[in-house]
C-alpha cells in the first residue's frame, strides 16, 4: 500500500480529505489517529485474509487460546513496529508537522484484563504470530475494561472505563458469524429410535454472541492471526417476552470485566460470562474444523484448546455436550476426544482464588452442562475408587462436585491432557502440595512452562533508546532471537557500554520525571535511585513492606543526623479491587506517607514517594524503562510467576526480591549476586503455615524499628489523616501477620542498604544491570510459546507449511 514516506504522506492526506471532508489543517489529533489506524488496518488486511486462507486450506494442527482476559494496551505503535513501517510513518508524519508519539497517545488502552494473567495472554498472542504459529485467541469484548482509577485525597475512586467511546479502529465486526448461546430453561430426555436417550434443552433464553476480530500482526513476517472477542447482543430468535429486561440482561454479559483477579464475586453474571465465552468459541472451533475435516474423532489431531486458568473450563463440558448431543458419539468416545483436546494452565495456589460454583447457581443457569459435569464427576470418582478403594476422604477431596459445589480446577485437571504451572517453583508447589493428590493420580499431565513477556513491546517498543544501544553493541540478532542477548555478557565490564547504558537510563528517567511532574505536580531528582513497585495491590505482594521501610527511612533521617543515603525516589502504581478494603487502605497509607515525606524539609531531598494513578499497560511502558530498582517482594510461595519482574530485568533494573515465582529462575540465570535477594524461602513459609511457630508480636517487641513504624500506623503520626490505619495494624499484630511482613522486615532493610552501597559504585551497578539484560532473553514469551507449541500443543510453524 505504501513503501516509502512520500507514498505514505500522499495516501494519508488524501484519506483525511476523503474520509473527513476536512482540509488537513482542520483535522484534529483524533481525526489523524483514526485515519492512520484505518490505513494500517487495511494495510494489514491482505496478509490477514491470506493467513486465514492458509489455515483453512492446510490440514495442520491449530491452537485456540481461551481467556476471560486479554490485557492488550495500545496497538498502533506495536502494529507499526511489527509491520516494519514505524520509521516510514514517523518520518512521513513528521514532514506534516505531526508527532507519531502524540497520535499514539490518542489511543485508549484496551484494558480487558486485571493484571498479569491478562497481560500474559496478550504477550502470547504477539509471540504466536511472530513465531508464525497457527494460534487464535478467544475472549470477551467488554464494553468497559478494568475501571479507571483516580486518586482523590489519597483515596482510590473508580470510574467506568470507556475504551470504546470513540470506537476501536482495529476491530472488525463479523455479524454473519454470530453464534447463539442458551441459558436457563430445562432439559428433556426423550427415547430415540435406537433406544438411545436424546437430551433436549427447552425454553432456553438465547443470547447472540457477535464476533469482533482483531488482527494480531507477527513481527516482520506475513502472519496475521486473529483475536476474536465476543460481544453479547439480544438474539433475533428469542421469543419476545419482557423485551427491556431481556435486552438489559443480555447486554450485561459483555458489559464489564470483573475487577478482581484473585477472589471471585460468586455472581451469576460471572458464570454467564464464562459460558458465553466458551460456548461461542467451541461452536466456532467445531464449525471451522468441520469445514476442513469430516471425522470428529480426529479432532485432537487438528485442534488443541487451551484454557487460561479455570474461567474458561466449561469449554470441557460444552465440547462433551456437542459431541454427545449433536454428533451422537457415545460417552467414552466423546470423553476420549475431549480429554485429548484440552490443556489447562493453573495460575495460582492461593486457595481463596480457586474457583467454585454453587450447584444452586450452576444447575438452573446451565441445566444440560450441569448434567454433563455431574456425569463427569460420577465417572471420575469411580476411577478414583478403583485406584484408591475405601479412601473416602481422598475421593471427596478430589471430586469435581462436593458439598454442593463445582470445583472448576478439578474439572480442568480431569478434562485436560496437560496441566501446567507458570514457573518452576509454582509447578513444584502444585505437584507436592496444592494439587499433590491429582499429581499422584495422573503425574503424566503435569508440566511447567515458565512465563515470559514479549520483548517486542517491553523492549523494542517501550525502550527504543536501549534497543538501539543494544543493536549497536551486539548486532540485531537478538530481535529475532532474544536469547542472543546473552552476547552482552562479554561487555558487562566495558566502560563505553556502561557509560552509554547510564545515559539511556538517564533519558528514560527524565521522560518519566516529566510525566510525574505533569500528573502529580511533583518534581523528582533524576539523579536519585528510581525504586519502583508497580502491580496490582494485594496483601501477598506486600506493598506494605515497602511502605514500612520508607517510614523507617524517614524516622532514621529525622533522628540520626549522621545517617546518609543516596537519594531515592519510591514510585508506586497499583489498582485495588473495589471491594478489597484492606488494599484500598494501603493506597491511602502510601499517600499519607508521601505527603509527609515529600514536604518535610529534612527528608525531601533524600526520599520522595510517588504514586502514579491508573496503572495500566501504557503507563507500565513509561515507568519500567526508567527503573533502577524493581521491587518483587511477595511472600515466598504466593506469586505464581510474576511477569513484571521480567519486564524490569529486560530494561536493566536490578531486582530486590524474595525467592518467589520466576524470581527464582531469574536468580538461577543471572546469579544471586546480581540481584538483592532477601527474606523467607517458600519452604519456610509453607512450614510456618503447616506447623505454626511464627509470632509477629515478638518481632514487634524485639525490633525497635518495627515497633516505631507499626505504632505510627495508629498514633496520629500522619497528621493529614483523620482515620488511622487500625486495619493494617491489626493485620500485623492481632491477625499475626499472615504474609510475614514483620518477619522479613529486617532482611529487607539490609537488602536496601546493599542497594544503596552498590549504587555508590556506578561501574559495579552498571555491570550487574548489563548482566541482567543479558540473561533476560530466556524470559521472552517466544521461548515460552515455543515450549507450549512443542510440548503441549504439537503445532508447527506455519511458514514451513506454506512452502
Ligand atoms: C505486567 C503487568 C502486570 C503484572 O505485573 P506483576 O508484577 O507480575 O504482578 C500487571 N499489570 C500490568 C499493566 C502489566 O503490564
PDB file of C-alpha atoms and ligand atoms in Angstrom, residues 71 114-117 119 453 458 534-536 540-541 615-618 620 624 631-632 639 641-645 647-648, ligand 1:
ATOM      1  CA  UNK A  71      -4.776  -7.007  28.550  1.00  0.00           C
ATOM      2  CA  UNK A 114      -6.819  -7.199  35.568  1.00  0.00           C
ATOM      3  CA  UNK A 115      -3.093  -7.769  35.544  1.00  0.00           C
ATOM      4  CA  UNK A 116      -0.548 -10.498  34.929  1.00  0.00           C
ATOM      5  CA  UNK A 117      -2.924 -13.198  33.674  1.00  0.00           C
ATOM      6  CA  UNK A 119      -1.171  -9.437  30.018  1.00  0.00           C
ATOM      7  CA  UNK A 453       6.950 -11.378  28.141  1.00  0.00           C
ATOM      8  CA  UNK A 458       8.654  -4.463  26.602  1.00  0.00           C
ATOM      9  CA  UNK A 534       4.019  -1.371  40.088  1.00  0.00           C
ATOM     10  CA  UNK A 535       1.487  -4.217  40.092  1.00  0.00           C
ATOM     11  CA  UNK A 536      -1.986  -4.921  41.433  1.00  0.00           C
ATOM     12  CA  UNK A 540       0.583 -11.035  49.294  1.00  0.00           C
ATOM     13  CA  UNK A 541       2.520  -8.658  47.026  1.00  0.00           C
ATOM     14  CA  UNK A 615      -1.614   1.869  36.405  1.00  0.00           C
ATOM     15  CA  UNK A 616      -2.129   0.143  33.051  1.00  0.00           C
ATOM     16  CA  UNK A 617      -0.109  -1.196  30.125  1.00  0.00           C
ATOM     17  CA  UNK A 618       0.675   2.154  28.507  1.00  0.00           C
ATOM     18  CA  UNK A 620       3.908   0.490  32.523  1.00  0.00           C
ATOM     19  CA  UNK A 624       9.585   0.266  33.596  1.00  0.00           C
ATOM     20  CA  UNK A 631      10.514  -4.391  43.795  1.00  0.00           C
ATOM     21  CA  UNK A 632       9.400  -8.068  43.619  1.00  0.00           C
ATOM     22  CA  UNK A 639       3.361 -15.235  43.472  1.00  0.00           C
ATOM     23  CA  UNK A 641       5.362 -16.410  38.470  1.00  0.00           C
ATOM     24  CA  UNK A 642       5.137 -12.666  38.106  1.00  0.00           C
ATOM     25  CA  UNK A 643       5.869 -11.098  34.745  1.00  0.00           C
ATOM     26  CA  UNK A 644       6.530  -7.532  35.853  1.00  0.00           C
ATOM     27  CA  UNK A 645       9.800  -8.870  37.278  1.00  0.00           C
ATOM     28  CA  UNK A 647       9.979  -6.612  32.120  1.00  0.00           C
ATOM     29  CA  UNK A 648      12.184  -4.767  34.607  1.00  0.00           C
TER      30      UNK A 648
HETATM   31  C1  LIG B   1       2.996  -6.941  33.561  1.00  0.00           C
HETATM   32  C2  LIG B   1       1.809  -6.285  34.110  1.00  0.00           C
HETATM   33  C3  LIG B   1       1.207  -6.777  35.272  1.00  0.00           C
HETATM   34  C4  LIG B   1       1.762  -7.950  36.046  1.00  0.00           C
HETATM   35  O1  LIG B   1       2.694  -7.468  36.984  1.00  0.00           O
HETATM   36  P1  LIG B   1       3.214  -8.386  38.196  1.00  0.00           P
HETATM   37  O2  LIG B   1       4.294  -7.561  38.803  1.00  0.00           O
HETATM   38  O3  LIG B   1       3.766  -9.628  37.572  1.00  0.00           O
HETATM   39  O4  LIG B   1       2.076  -8.622  39.093  1.00  0.00           O
HETATM   40  C5  LIG B   1       0.095  -6.129  35.759  1.00  0.00           C
HETATM   41  N1  LIG B   1      -0.418  -5.047  35.131  1.00  0.00           N
HETATM   42  C6  LIG B   1       0.149  -4.537  34.025  1.00  0.00           C
HETATM   43  C7  LIG B   1      -0.455  -3.329  33.390  1.00  0.00           C
HETATM   44  C8  LIG B   1       1.268  -5.142  33.469  1.00  0.00           C
HETATM   45  O5  LIG B   1       1.808  -4.642  32.354  1.00  0.00           O
END
